[in-house]
Amino acid sequence: GGGGSMGGGGASMGGGMDSSAPWTPSMNEDSAATFKPKSGPKKGMALGKKKPGDIFASLGTSEPSAAEDIVEAQDEAAPVINPLLEPVKVVIQEKITADLAVEGGLNGEATCNGSFEVTVLDHAKADLVCFKLAPNSRTDFKYKVHPSLNKASHAQNILEVRAGQPAFPTGGCLKWQLKTTDDDFLPINLSCWPTPTGEGTQIVVELELTDQSTALENVMISFPAPASSKPSVTSASPGEASYQGGAVMWRIPVFDSSEGSGTLEFTAAADVASLMPASFNAMTVGTTKCPMEIMECYHQERKDPIEFACEKKVAYELTIG
């Protein structure tokens, strides 16, 4: 079985390395010799007539050549591929940054930076992977295409390497950016209402979901506050708030249309300036601001379809005040 085909492969490889080498009788003898183990299993099939001790003995003697071949084959093989994972992983992610005014709304521009990142896990199947994307009607995003990719193809919504490139680039193959002064670009409105008190400042924070289709995850709103100001959280809903690590932190695991709005109230023996700037961090998964839909994924030369896993996420990093 295996021994024969591997011996044959070895002989043909030898021929390929030096095509002028004549076919010598010793090569013939070698390949003939590797076929001899075939007679081993026939003995094995008649093992029933022997004593149990002999069965193990003959199994032991008839197996080694095949087992050695298997070990050799593994040594020569490519890196181990997990058959449960798709050969290609795609992460489409954006980061949205902005400064917000204390009373709400954008202070200047919001910036969205996005990237289409590809990791090829099985190079034999997917070294020349390419992607056909759904047509994108958004003209307000600016795109940058990796130098290894074909720019003309990208104009036709296809991500593929240009001629002469040995493999699809790892990491970000396409990047995009949008800057906007439109408040509606953000899915939330956040406003802070500071009130001076005899002992310091009371701050009421109102969070409103302005895009009902968005579900924000791991929302974290944080106000810096020195421990000496004895910050105290009066109320927080939804989620929970506490003082830790030098900041009043309001955490909401999921903020979506089922909540719609939220309020945090806390006091600190400090002036407003020392409780700012605050920060807002959150994630959304499953969608991006720049529409990126993979219609097809296939091998650029062989055209056979390639399975892929795709993850989409947006990280919001906003500064307040």
PDB file of C-alpha atoms in Angstrom:
ATOM      1  CA  GLY A   1       0.000   0.000   0.000  1.00  0.00           C
ATOM      2  CA  GLY A   2       1.499   3.247   1.258  1.00  0.00           C
ATOM      3  CA  GLY A   3       5.081   2.074   0.973  1.00  0.00           C
ATOM      4  CA  GLY A   4       4.775   1.387  -2.726  1.00  0.00           C
ATOM      5  CA  SER A   5       3.332   4.723  -3.674  1.00  0.00           C
ATOM      6  CA  MET A   6       5.819   6.608  -1.552  1.00  0.00           C
ATOM      7  CA  GLY A   7       8.749   4.718  -3.040  1.00  0.00           C
ATOM      8  CA  GLY A   8       7.435   5.532  -6.490  1.00  0.00           C
ATOM      9  CA  GLY A   9       7.064   9.175  -5.508  1.00  0.00           C
ATOM     10  CA  GLY A  10      10.639   9.221  -4.280  1.00  0.00           C
ATOM     11  CA  ALA A  11      11.895   7.794  -7.551  1.00  0.00           C
ATOM     12  CA  SER A  12       9.995  10.315  -9.657  1.00  0.00           C
ATOM     13  CA  MET A  13      11.224  13.152  -7.425  1.00  0.00           C
ATOM     14  CA  GLY A  14      14.774  11.957  -7.936  1.00  0.00           C
ATOM     15  CA  GLY A  15      14.190  12.015 -11.675  1.00  0.00           C
ATOM     16  CA  GLY A  16      12.732  15.504 -11.469  1.00  0.00           C
ATOM     17  CA  MET A  17      15.706  16.903  -9.583  1.00  0.00           C
ATOM     18  CA  ASP A  18      18.182  15.809 -12.235  1.00  0.00           C
ATOM     19  CA  SER A  19      16.335  15.122 -15.446  1.00  0.00           C
ATOM     20  CA  SER A  20      19.516  13.960 -17.209  1.00  0.00           C
ATOM     21  CA  ALA A  21      20.050  11.064 -14.780  1.00  0.00           C
ATOM     22  CA  PRO A  22      19.606   7.746 -16.603  1.00  0.00           C
ATOM     23  CA  TRP A  23      17.166   5.184 -15.244  1.00  0.00           C
ATOM     24  CA  THR A  24      19.477   2.703 -13.520  1.00  0.00           C
ATOM     25  CA  PRO A  25      18.648  -0.878 -12.571  1.00  0.00           C
ATOM     26  CA  SER A  26      19.228  -0.020  -8.902  1.00  0.00           C
ATOM     27  CA  MET A  27      16.209   2.318  -9.038  1.00  0.00           C
ATOM     28  CA  ASN A  28      14.119  -0.488 -10.433  1.00  0.00           C
ATOM     29  CA  GLU A  29      15.267  -2.782  -7.680  1.00  0.00           C
ATOM     30  CA  ASP A  30      14.460  -0.124  -5.061  1.00  0.00           C
ATOM     31  CA  SER A  31      10.924   0.357  -6.245  1.00  0.00           C
ATOM     32  CA  ALA A  32      10.426  -3.386  -6.538  1.00  0.00           C
ATOM     33  CA  ALA A  33      11.727  -3.836  -3.001  1.00  0.00           C
ATOM     34  CA  THR A  34       9.188  -1.369  -1.604  1.00  0.00           C
ATOM     35  CA  PHE A  35       6.364  -3.493  -3.016  1.00  0.00           C
ATOM     36  CA  LYS A  36       7.408  -6.597  -1.086  1.00  0.00           C
ATOM     37  CA  PRO A  37       5.625  -5.612   2.171  1.00  0.00           C
ATOM     38  CA  LYS A  38       2.349  -6.133   0.301  1.00  0.00           C
ATOM     39  CA  SER A  39       2.723  -9.823   1.049  1.00  0.00           C
ATOM     40  CA  GLY A  40       2.727  -8.997   4.799  1.00  0.00           C
ATOM     41  CA  PRO A  41      -1.007  -8.342   5.188  1.00  0.00           C
ATOM     42  CA  LYS A  42      -1.881 -11.595   3.355  1.00  0.00           C
ATOM     43  CA  LYS A  43      -0.190 -13.531   6.143  1.00  0.00           C
ATOM     44  CA  GLY A  44      -2.035 -11.322   8.585  1.00  0.00           C
ATOM     45  CA  MET A  45      -5.393 -12.311   7.107  1.00  0.00           C
ATOM     46  CA  ALA A  46      -4.649 -15.963   7.880  1.00  0.00           C
ATOM     47  CA  LEU A  47      -3.655 -15.195  11.460  1.00  0.00           C
ATOM     48  CA  GLY A  48      -6.716 -16.882  12.924  1.00  0.00           C
ATOM     49  CA  LYS A  49      -5.050 -20.292  12.642  1.00  0.00           C
ATOM     50  CA  LYS A  50      -2.140 -19.298  14.888  1.00  0.00           C
ATOM     51  CA  LYS A  51      -1.837 -19.001  18.649  1.00  0.00           C
ATOM     52  CA  PRO A  52      -2.723 -15.590  20.182  1.00  0.00           C
ATOM     53  CA  GLY A  53       0.929 -14.907  20.990  1.00  0.00           C
ATOM     54  CA  ASP A  54       1.864 -15.323  17.333  1.00  0.00           C
ATOM     55  CA  ILE A  55      -0.864 -12.909  16.218  1.00  0.00           C
ATOM     56  CA  PHE A  56       0.814 -10.016  18.046  1.00  0.00           C
ATOM     57  CA  ALA A  57       4.214 -11.152  16.850  1.00  0.00           C
ATOM     58  CA  SER A  58       3.182 -11.204  13.226  1.00  0.00           C
ATOM     59  CA  LEU A  59       1.247  -7.950  13.544  1.00  0.00           C
ATOM     60  CA  GLY A  60       4.398  -6.414  14.932  1.00  0.00           C
ATOM     61  CA  THR A  61       6.528  -7.689  12.088  1.00  0.00           C
ATOM     62  CA  SER A  62       4.169  -6.885   9.249  1.00  0.00           C
ATOM     63  CA  GLU A  63       3.499  -3.270  10.300  1.00  0.00           C
ATOM     64  CA  PRO A  64       6.755  -1.331  10.783  1.00  0.00           C
ATOM     65  CA  SER A  65       7.429  -0.403   7.155  1.00  0.00           C
ATOM     66  CA  ALA A  66       4.003   1.231   6.780  1.00  0.00           C
ATOM     67  CA  ALA A  67       4.272   3.016  10.132  1.00  0.00           C
ATOM     68  CA  GLU A  68       7.703   4.415   9.249  1.00  0.00           C
ATOM     69  CA  ASP A  69       6.324   5.737   5.963  1.00  0.00           C
ATOM     70  CA  ILE A  70       3.538   7.550   7.801  1.00  0.00           C
ATOM     71  CA  VAL A  71       6.017   9.243  10.160  1.00  0.00           C
ATOM     72  CA  GLU A  72       8.111  10.367   7.201  1.00  0.00           C
ATOM     73  CA  ALA A  73       5.045  11.742   5.451  1.00  0.00           C
ATOM     74  CA  GLN A  74       4.156  13.840   8.495  1.00  0.00           C
ATOM     75  CA  ASP A  75       7.666  15.284   8.655  1.00  0.00           C
ATOM     76  CA  GLU A  76       7.412  16.492   5.067  1.00  0.00           C
ATOM     77  CA  ALA A  77       3.855  17.808   5.443  1.00  0.00           C
ATOM     78  CA  ALA A  78       2.890  21.467   5.673  1.00  0.00           C
ATOM     79  CA  PRO A  79       2.009  23.070   9.059  1.00  0.00           C
ATOM     80  CA  VAL A  80      -0.876  21.370  10.835  1.00  0.00           C
ATOM     81  CA  ILE A  81      -4.259  22.678   9.642  1.00  0.00           C
ATOM     82  CA  ASN A  82      -7.282  22.558  11.943  1.00  0.00           C
ATOM     83  CA  PRO A  83      -9.952  20.909   9.752  1.00  0.00           C
ATOM     84  CA  LEU A  84     -12.717  22.452  11.896  1.00  0.00           C
ATOM     85  CA  LEU A  85     -11.703  26.005  10.975  1.00  0.00           C
ATOM     86  CA  GLU A  86     -12.476  27.618   7.628  1.00  0.00           C
ATOM     87  CA  PRO A  87      -9.305  28.062   5.522  1.00  0.00           C
ATOM     88  CA  VAL A  88      -9.764  31.863   5.533  1.00  0.00           C
ATOM     89  CA  LYS A  89     -10.636  34.242   8.370  1.00  0.00           C
ATOM     90  CA  VAL A  90     -11.872  37.772   7.622  1.00  0.00           C
ATOM     91  CA  VAL A  91     -12.209  40.543  10.208  1.00  0.00           C
ATOM     92  CA  ILE A  92     -13.966  43.703   9.028  1.00  0.00           C
ATOM     93  CA  GLN A  93     -13.538  46.306  11.744  1.00  0.00           C
ATOM     94  CA  GLU A  94     -13.921  50.018  12.303  1.00  0.00           C
ATOM     95  CA  LYS A  95     -12.887  52.427  15.020  1.00  0.00           C
ATOM     96  CA  ILE A  96     -14.970  55.565  15.474  1.00  0.00           C
ATOM     97  CA  THR A  97     -13.419  58.415  17.439  1.00  0.00           C
ATOM     98  CA  ALA A  98     -14.906  61.806  18.281  1.00  0.00           C
ATOM     99  CA  ASP A  99     -14.906  64.628  20.803  1.00  0.00           C
ATOM    100  CA  LEU A 100     -18.316  65.392  22.274  1.00  0.00           C
ATOM    101  CA  ALA A 101     -19.451  68.649  23.862  1.00  0.00           C
ATOM    102  CA  VAL A 102     -20.404  68.389  27.558  1.00  0.00           C
ATOM    103  CA  GLU A 103     -24.010  69.266  26.769  1.00  0.00           C
ATOM    104  CA  GLY A 104     -24.142  66.761  23.898  1.00  0.00           C
ATOM    105  CA  GLY A 105     -23.387  66.614  20.185  1.00  0.00           C
ATOM    106  CA  LEU A 106     -20.144  66.516  18.254  1.00  0.00           C
ATOM    107  CA  ASN A 107     -17.357  68.949  18.998  1.00  0.00           C
ATOM    108  CA  GLY A 108     -15.676  69.023  15.576  1.00  0.00           C
ATOM    109  CA  GLU A 109     -15.607  65.852  13.475  1.00  0.00           C
ATOM    110  CA  ALA A 110     -16.230  62.176  14.066  1.00  0.00           C
ATOM    111  CA  THR A 111     -13.662  59.958  12.306  1.00  0.00           C
ATOM    112  CA  CYS A 112     -14.335  56.406  11.181  1.00  0.00           C
ATOM    113  CA  ASN A 113     -11.288  54.293  10.251  1.00  0.00           C
ATOM    114  CA  GLY A 114     -11.996  50.822   8.854  1.00  0.00           C
ATOM    115  CA  SER A 115     -10.037  47.832   7.619  1.00  0.00           C
ATOM    116  CA  PHE A 116     -10.692  44.525   5.840  1.00  0.00           C
ATOM    117  CA  GLU A 117      -8.233  42.051   7.365  1.00  0.00           C
ATOM    118  CA  VAL A 118      -7.578  38.591   5.956  1.00  0.00           C
ATOM    119  CA  THR A 119      -5.771  35.651   7.574  1.00  0.00           C
ATOM    120  CA  VAL A 120      -5.162  32.599   5.379  1.00  0.00           C
ATOM    121  CA  LEU A 121      -5.029  29.530   7.646  1.00  0.00           C
ATOM    122  CA  ASP A 122      -4.702  26.913   4.875  1.00  0.00           C
ATOM    123  CA  HIS A 123      -2.282  28.121   2.198  1.00  0.00           C
ATOM    124  CA  ALA A 124      -2.715  25.034   0.007  1.00  0.00           C
ATOM    125  CA  LYS A 125      -6.411  25.850  -0.415  1.00  0.00           C
ATOM    126  CA  ALA A 126      -6.443  29.618  -0.177  1.00  0.00           C
ATOM    127  CA  ASP A 127      -3.066  31.227  -0.991  1.00  0.00           C
ATOM    128  CA  LEU A 128      -4.676  33.126  -3.885  1.00  0.00           C
ATOM    129  CA  VAL A 129      -8.013  33.777  -2.235  1.00  0.00           C
ATOM    130  CA  CYS A 130     -10.151  36.531  -3.694  1.00  0.00           C
ATOM    131  CA  PHE A 131     -13.387  38.181  -2.644  1.00  0.00           C
ATOM    132  CA  LYS A 132     -16.323  39.495  -4.614  1.00  0.00           C
ATOM    133  CA  LEU A 133     -18.045  42.266  -2.624  1.00  0.00           C
ATOM    134  CA  ALA A 134     -21.573  43.601  -2.944  1.00  0.00           C
ATOM    135  CA  PRO A 135     -21.656  46.937  -4.791  1.00  0.00           C
ATOM    136  CA  ASN A 136     -21.255  49.792  -2.298  1.00  0.00           C
ATOM    137  CA  SER A 137     -23.325  52.912  -2.894  1.00  0.00           C
ATOM    138  CA  ARG A 138     -21.482  54.980  -0.262  1.00  0.00           C
ATOM    139  CA  THR A 139     -19.251  57.514  -2.018  1.00  0.00           C
ATOM    140  CA  ASP A 140     -18.344  59.458   1.144  1.00  0.00           C
ATOM    141  CA  PHE A 141     -15.737  56.911   2.297  1.00  0.00           C
ATOM    142  CA  LYS A 142     -12.148  57.226   1.052  1.00  0.00           C
ATOM    143  CA  TYR A 143     -10.448  53.898   0.269  1.00  0.00           C
ATOM    144  CA  LYS A 144      -6.849  52.718   0.250  1.00  0.00           C
ATOM    145  CA  VAL A 145      -5.989  49.423  -1.455  1.00  0.00           C
ATOM    146  CA  HIS A 146      -2.960  47.317  -0.437  1.00  0.00           C
ATOM    147  CA  PRO A 147      -0.133  47.626  -3.038  1.00  0.00           C
ATOM    148  CA  SER A 148      -0.299  43.859  -3.721  1.00  0.00           C
ATOM    149  CA  LEU A 149      -3.948  44.090  -4.798  1.00  0.00           C
ATOM    150  CA  ASN A 150      -5.307  44.940  -8.224  1.00  0.00           C
ATOM    151  CA  LYS A 151      -6.796  48.458  -8.022  1.00  0.00           C
ATOM    152  CA  ALA A 152      -8.797  48.041 -11.234  1.00  0.00           C
ATOM    153  CA  SER A 153     -10.427  44.916  -9.777  1.00  0.00           C
ATOM    154  CA  HIS A 154     -11.300  46.818  -6.575  1.00  0.00           C
ATOM    155  CA  ALA A 155     -13.144  49.353  -8.722  1.00  0.00           C
ATOM    156  CA  GLN A 156     -15.245  46.361  -9.873  1.00  0.00           C
ATOM    157  CA  ASN A 157     -15.839  45.279  -6.218  1.00  0.00           C
ATOM    158  CA  ILE A 158     -13.310  42.428  -6.380  1.00  0.00           C
ATOM    159  CA  LEU A 159     -10.396  42.072  -3.962  1.00  0.00           C
ATOM    160  CA  GLU A 160      -7.659  40.040  -5.690  1.00  0.00           C
ATOM    161  CA  VAL A 161      -3.874  40.222  -5.996  1.00  0.00           C
ATOM    162  CA  ARG A 162      -2.350  41.769  -9.103  1.00  0.00           C
ATOM    163  CA  ALA A 163      -0.365  39.629 -11.557  1.00  0.00           C
ATOM    164  CA  GLY A 164       2.920  38.288 -10.219  1.00  0.00           C
ATOM    165  CA  GLN A 165       1.959  38.369  -6.524  1.00  0.00           C
ATOM    166  CA  PRO A 166       2.533  34.933  -4.944  1.00  0.00           C
ATOM    167  CA  ALA A 167      -0.178  35.141  -2.265  1.00  0.00           C
ATOM    168  CA  PHE A 168      -2.938  37.294  -0.799  1.00  0.00           C
ATOM    169  CA  PRO A 169      -1.507  39.799   1.734  1.00  0.00           C
ATOM    170  CA  THR A 170      -1.986  39.008   5.413  1.00  0.00           C
ATOM    171  CA  GLY A 171      -3.585  41.692   7.584  1.00  0.00           C
ATOM    172  CA  GLY A 172      -5.317  44.808   6.257  1.00  0.00           C
ATOM    173  CA  CYS A 173      -5.768  44.570   2.476  1.00  0.00           C
ATOM    174  CA  LEU A 174      -8.279  47.414   2.244  1.00  0.00           C
ATOM    175  CA  LYS A 175      -8.672  50.478   4.464  1.00  0.00           C
ATOM    176  CA  TRP A 176     -11.257  53.252   4.480  1.00  0.00           C
ATOM    177  CA  GLN A 177     -11.936  56.505   6.267  1.00  0.00           C
ATOM    178  CA  LEU A 178     -14.784  58.936   6.735  1.00  0.00           C
ATOM    179  CA  LYS A 179     -14.821  62.249   8.579  1.00  0.00           C
ATOM    180  CA  THR A 180     -18.172  63.852   9.337  1.00  0.00           C
ATOM    181  CA  THR A 181     -19.704  66.651  11.399  1.00  0.00           C
ATOM    182  CA  ASP A 182     -23.134  64.937  11.333  1.00  0.00           C
ATOM    183  CA  ASP A 183     -24.306  64.150  14.883  1.00  0.00           C
ATOM    184  CA  ASP A 184     -26.471  61.335  13.499  1.00  0.00           C
ATOM    185  CA  PHE A 185     -23.356  59.388  12.504  1.00  0.00           C
ATOM    186  CA  LEU A 186     -23.106  58.299  16.149  1.00  0.00           C
ATOM    187  CA  PRO A 187     -25.800  55.904  17.434  1.00  0.00           C
ATOM    188  CA  ILE A 188     -26.039  57.695  20.780  1.00  0.00           C
ATOM    189  CA  ASN A 189     -26.418  61.138  22.271  1.00  0.00           C
ATOM    190  CA  LEU A 190     -24.629  61.741  25.563  1.00  0.00           C
ATOM    191  CA  SER A 191     -25.149  64.876  27.651  1.00  0.00           C
ATOM    192  CA  CYS A 192     -23.722  65.827  31.044  1.00  0.00           C
ATOM    193  CA  TRP A 193     -25.397  68.212  33.464  1.00  0.00           C
ATOM    194  CA  PRO A 194     -22.928  69.416  36.128  1.00  0.00           C
ATOM    195  CA  THR A 195     -24.325  71.380  39.080  1.00  0.00           C
ATOM    196  CA  PRO A 196     -22.077  73.048  41.701  1.00  0.00           C
ATOM    197  CA  THR A 197     -22.983  72.024  45.270  1.00  0.00           C
ATOM    198  CA  GLY A 198     -21.725  73.271  48.628  1.00  0.00           C
ATOM    199  CA  GLU A 199     -19.282  70.339  48.805  1.00  0.00           C
ATOM    200  CA  GLY A 200     -18.274  70.161  45.120  1.00  0.00           C
ATOM    201  CA  THR A 201     -20.157  69.007  42.022  1.00  0.00           C
ATOM    202  CA  GLN A 202     -23.136  66.843  41.187  1.00  0.00           C
ATOM    203  CA  ILE A 203     -23.110  65.364  37.658  1.00  0.00           C
ATOM    204  CA  VAL A 204     -26.136  63.875  35.913  1.00  0.00           C
ATOM    205  CA  VAL A 205     -25.345  61.970  32.685  1.00  0.00           C
ATOM    206  CA  GLU A 206     -28.071  61.219  30.165  1.00  0.00           C
ATOM    207  CA  LEU A 207     -27.438  58.535  27.549  1.00  0.00           C
ATOM    208  CA  GLU A 208     -29.885  58.181  24.663  1.00  0.00           C
ATOM    209  CA  LEU A 209     -29.891  55.620  21.851  1.00  0.00           C
ATOM    210  CA  THR A 210     -30.606  57.616  18.680  1.00  0.00           C
ATOM    211  CA  ASP A 211     -30.264  54.684  16.240  1.00  0.00           C
ATOM    212  CA  GLN A 212     -32.810  52.057  17.292  1.00  0.00           C
ATOM    213  CA  SER A 213     -31.206  49.376  15.087  1.00  0.00           C
ATOM    214  CA  THR A 214     -27.905  49.516  17.005  1.00  0.00           C
ATOM    215  CA  ALA A 215     -27.072  47.244  19.937  1.00  0.00           C
ATOM    216  CA  LEU A 216     -24.051  48.556  21.847  1.00  0.00           C
ATOM    217  CA  GLU A 217     -22.086  46.037  23.905  1.00  0.00           C
ATOM    218  CA  ASN A 218     -19.681  46.528  26.813  1.00  0.00           C
ATOM    219  CA  VAL A 219     -20.580  50.199  27.225  1.00  0.00           C
ATOM    220  CA  MET A 220     -18.181  51.941  29.614  1.00  0.00           C
ATOM    221  CA  ILE A 221     -18.529  55.597  30.566  1.00  0.00           C
ATOM    222  CA  SER A 222     -15.742  56.865  32.810  1.00  0.00           C
ATOM    223  CA  PHE A 223     -15.148  60.147  34.694  1.00  0.00           C
ATOM    224  CA  PRO A 224     -11.738  60.809  36.279  1.00  0.00           C
ATOM    225  CA  ALA A 225     -12.002  61.683  39.963  1.00  0.00           C
ATOM    226  CA  PRO A 226      -9.278  61.856  42.605  1.00  0.00           C
ATOM    227  CA  ALA A 227      -9.884  59.626  45.628  1.00  0.00           C
ATOM    228  CA  SER A 228      -9.610  62.720  47.845  1.00  0.00           C
ATOM    229  CA  SER A 229     -12.835  64.015  46.238  1.00  0.00           C
ATOM    230  CA  LYS A 230     -14.741  61.069  47.810  1.00  0.00           C
ATOM    231  CA  PRO A 231     -16.820  60.345  44.690  1.00  0.00           C
ATOM    232  CA  SER A 232     -20.201  58.789  45.434  1.00  0.00           C
ATOM    233  CA  VAL A 233     -22.607  57.221  42.936  1.00  0.00           C
ATOM    234  CA  THR A 234     -26.231  58.171  43.661  1.00  0.00           C
ATOM    235  CA  SER A 235     -27.852  56.062  40.921  1.00  0.00           C
ATOM    236  CA  ALA A 236     -27.136  54.293  37.640  1.00  0.00           C
ATOM    237  CA  SER A 237     -29.667  52.709  35.310  1.00  0.00           C
ATOM    238  CA  PRO A 238     -29.359  50.510  33.317  1.00  0.00           C
ATOM    239  CA  GLY A 239     -26.133  48.736  34.280  1.00  0.00           C
ATOM    240  CA  GLU A 240     -24.126  49.607  37.357  1.00  0.00           C
ATOM    241  CA  ALA A 241     -21.639  52.271  38.422  1.00  0.00           C
ATOM    242  CA  SER A 242     -18.841  52.339  40.975  1.00  0.00           C
ATOM    243  CA  TYR A 243     -15.669  54.196  41.842  1.00  0.00           C
ATOM    244  CA  GLN A 244     -12.462  52.295  41.075  1.00  0.00           C
ATOM    245  CA  GLY A 245      -8.981  52.953  39.801  1.00  0.00           C
ATOM    246  CA  GLY A 246      -9.302  56.723  40.063  1.00  0.00           C
ATOM    247  CA  ALA A 247     -12.525  56.978  38.047  1.00  0.00           C
ATOM    248  CA  VAL A 248     -16.307  56.787  38.352  1.00  0.00           C
ATOM    249  CA  MET A 249     -17.197  53.988  35.911  1.00  0.00           C
ATOM    250  CA  TRP A 250     -20.642  53.260  34.514  1.00  0.00           C
ATOM    251  CA  ARG A 251     -20.886  49.838  32.843  1.00  0.00           C
ATOM    252  CA  ILE A 252     -23.797  48.657  30.681  1.00  0.00           C
ATOM    253  CA  PRO A 253     -23.365  45.131  29.221  1.00  0.00           C
ATOM    254  CA  VAL A 254     -25.891  45.704  26.390  1.00  0.00           C
ATOM    255  CA  PHE A 255     -27.541  49.002  25.472  1.00  0.00           C
ATOM    256  CA  ASP A 256     -30.181  48.620  22.766  1.00  0.00           C
ATOM    257  CA  SER A 257     -33.736  49.660  21.861  1.00  0.00           C
ATOM    258  CA  SER A 258     -35.126  47.641  24.781  1.00  0.00           C
ATOM    259  CA  GLU A 259     -33.478  50.219  27.068  1.00  0.00           C
ATOM    260  CA  GLY A 260     -33.419  53.275  24.811  1.00  0.00           C
ATOM    261  CA  SER A 261     -32.096  55.641  27.477  1.00  0.00           C
ATOM    262  CA  GLY A 262     -30.119  55.655  30.692  1.00  0.00           C
ATOM    263  CA  THR A 263     -29.050  57.934  33.523  1.00  0.00           C
ATOM    264  CA  LEU A 264     -26.053  58.134  35.856  1.00  0.00           C
ATOM    265  CA  GLU A 265     -25.904  60.458  38.828  1.00  0.00           C
ATOM    266  CA  PHE A 266     -22.885  60.984  41.084  1.00  0.00           C
ATOM    267  CA  THR A 267     -21.284  63.588  43.342  1.00  0.00           C
ATOM    268  CA  ALA A 268     -17.665  64.460  44.083  1.00  0.00           C
ATOM    269  CA  ALA A 269     -15.912  67.062  46.224  1.00  0.00           C
ATOM    270  CA  ALA A 270     -14.199  68.595  43.187  1.00  0.00           C
ATOM    271  CA  ASP A 271     -14.861  71.212  40.538  1.00  0.00           C
ATOM    272  CA  VAL A 272     -16.222  70.267  37.111  1.00  0.00           C
ATOM    273  CA  ALA A 273     -12.862  70.792  35.373  1.00  0.00           C
ATOM    274  CA  SER A 274     -11.180  68.072  37.444  1.00  0.00           C
ATOM    275  CA  LEU A 275     -13.951  65.545  36.551  1.00  0.00           C
ATOM    276  CA  MET A 276     -13.338  65.967  32.798  1.00  0.00           C
ATOM    277  CA  PRO A 277     -12.668  64.836  30.139  1.00  0.00           C
ATOM    278  CA  ALA A 278     -14.893  61.775  30.453  1.00  0.00           C
ATOM    279  CA  SER A 279     -14.709  58.839  28.051  1.00  0.00           C
ATOM    280  CA  PHE A 280     -17.268  56.623  26.296  1.00  0.00           C
ATOM    281  CA  ASN A 281     -16.260  53.186  24.970  1.00  0.00           C
ATOM    282  CA  ALA A 282     -18.511  50.571  23.379  1.00  0.00           C
ATOM    283  CA  MET A 283     -18.628  47.887  20.678  1.00  0.00           C
ATOM    284  CA  THR A 284     -21.123  46.774  18.082  1.00  0.00           C
ATOM    285  CA  VAL A 285     -20.822  43.411  16.329  1.00  0.00           C
ATOM    286  CA  GLY A 286     -22.248  42.031  13.097  1.00  0.00           C
ATOM    287  CA  THR A 287     -22.246  45.238  11.067  1.00  0.00           C
ATOM    288  CA  THR A 288     -20.069  48.190  10.066  1.00  0.00           C
ATOM    289  CA  LYS A 289     -20.761  51.799   9.070  1.00  0.00           C
ATOM    290  CA  CYS A 290     -19.197  51.242   5.656  1.00  0.00           C
ATOM    291  CA  PRO A 291     -21.278  48.458   4.080  1.00  0.00           C
ATOM    292  CA  MET A 292     -18.992  45.466   3.425  1.00  0.00           C
ATOM    293  CA  GLU A 293     -20.737  42.308   2.239  1.00  0.00           C
ATOM    294  CA  ILE A 294     -18.744  39.365   0.863  1.00  0.00           C
ATOM    295  CA  MET A 295     -20.838  37.812  -1.930  1.00  0.00           C
ATOM    296  CA  GLU A 296     -18.303  35.170  -3.005  1.00  0.00           C
ATOM    297  CA  CYS A 297     -14.925  33.891  -1.874  1.00  0.00           C
ATOM    298  CA  TYR A 298     -12.943  31.741  -4.316  1.00  0.00           C
ATOM    299  CA  HIS A 299      -9.454  30.815  -5.554  1.00  0.00           C
ATOM    300  CA  GLN A 300      -8.204  33.359  -8.086  1.00  0.00           C
ATOM    301  CA  GLU A 301      -6.727  30.763 -10.490  1.00  0.00           C
ATOM    302  CA  ARG A 302      -8.744  27.590  -9.880  1.00  0.00           C
ATOM    303  CA  LYS A 303     -12.036  29.491  -9.316  1.00  0.00           C
ATOM    304  CA  ASP A 304     -13.178  26.894  -6.761  1.00  0.00           C
ATOM    305  CA  PRO A 305     -15.169  28.340  -3.834  1.00  0.00           C
ATOM    306  CA  ILE A 306     -13.326  28.818  -0.532  1.00  0.00           C
ATOM    307  CA  GLU A 307     -15.107  28.697   2.816  1.00  0.00           C
ATOM    308  CA  PHE A 308     -14.429  31.628   5.132  1.00  0.00           C
ATOM    309  CA  ALA A 309     -15.333  32.910   8.588  1.00  0.00           C
ATOM    310  CA  CYS A 310     -16.205  36.605   8.827  1.00  0.00           C
ATOM    311  CA  GLU A 311     -16.403  38.820  11.893  1.00  0.00           C
ATOM    312  CA  LYS A 312     -17.606  42.437  11.803  1.00  0.00           C
ATOM    313  CA  LYS A 313     -17.199  44.895  14.648  1.00  0.00           C
ATOM    314  CA  VAL A 314     -17.111  48.601  15.422  1.00  0.00           C
ATOM    315  CA  ALA A 315     -15.311  50.134  18.404  1.00  0.00           C
ATOM    316  CA  TYR A 316     -16.486  53.539  19.643  1.00  0.00           C
ATOM    317  CA  GLU A 317     -13.922  55.651  21.509  1.00  0.00           C
ATOM    318  CA  LEU A 318     -15.445  59.024  22.367  1.00  0.00           C
ATOM    319  CA  THR A 319     -14.143  61.812  24.596  1.00  0.00           C
ATOM    320  CA  ILE A 320     -16.554  64.112  26.442  1.00  0.00           C
ATOM    321  CA  GLY A 321     -15.636  67.653  27.471  1.00  0.00           C
TER     322      GLY A 321
END
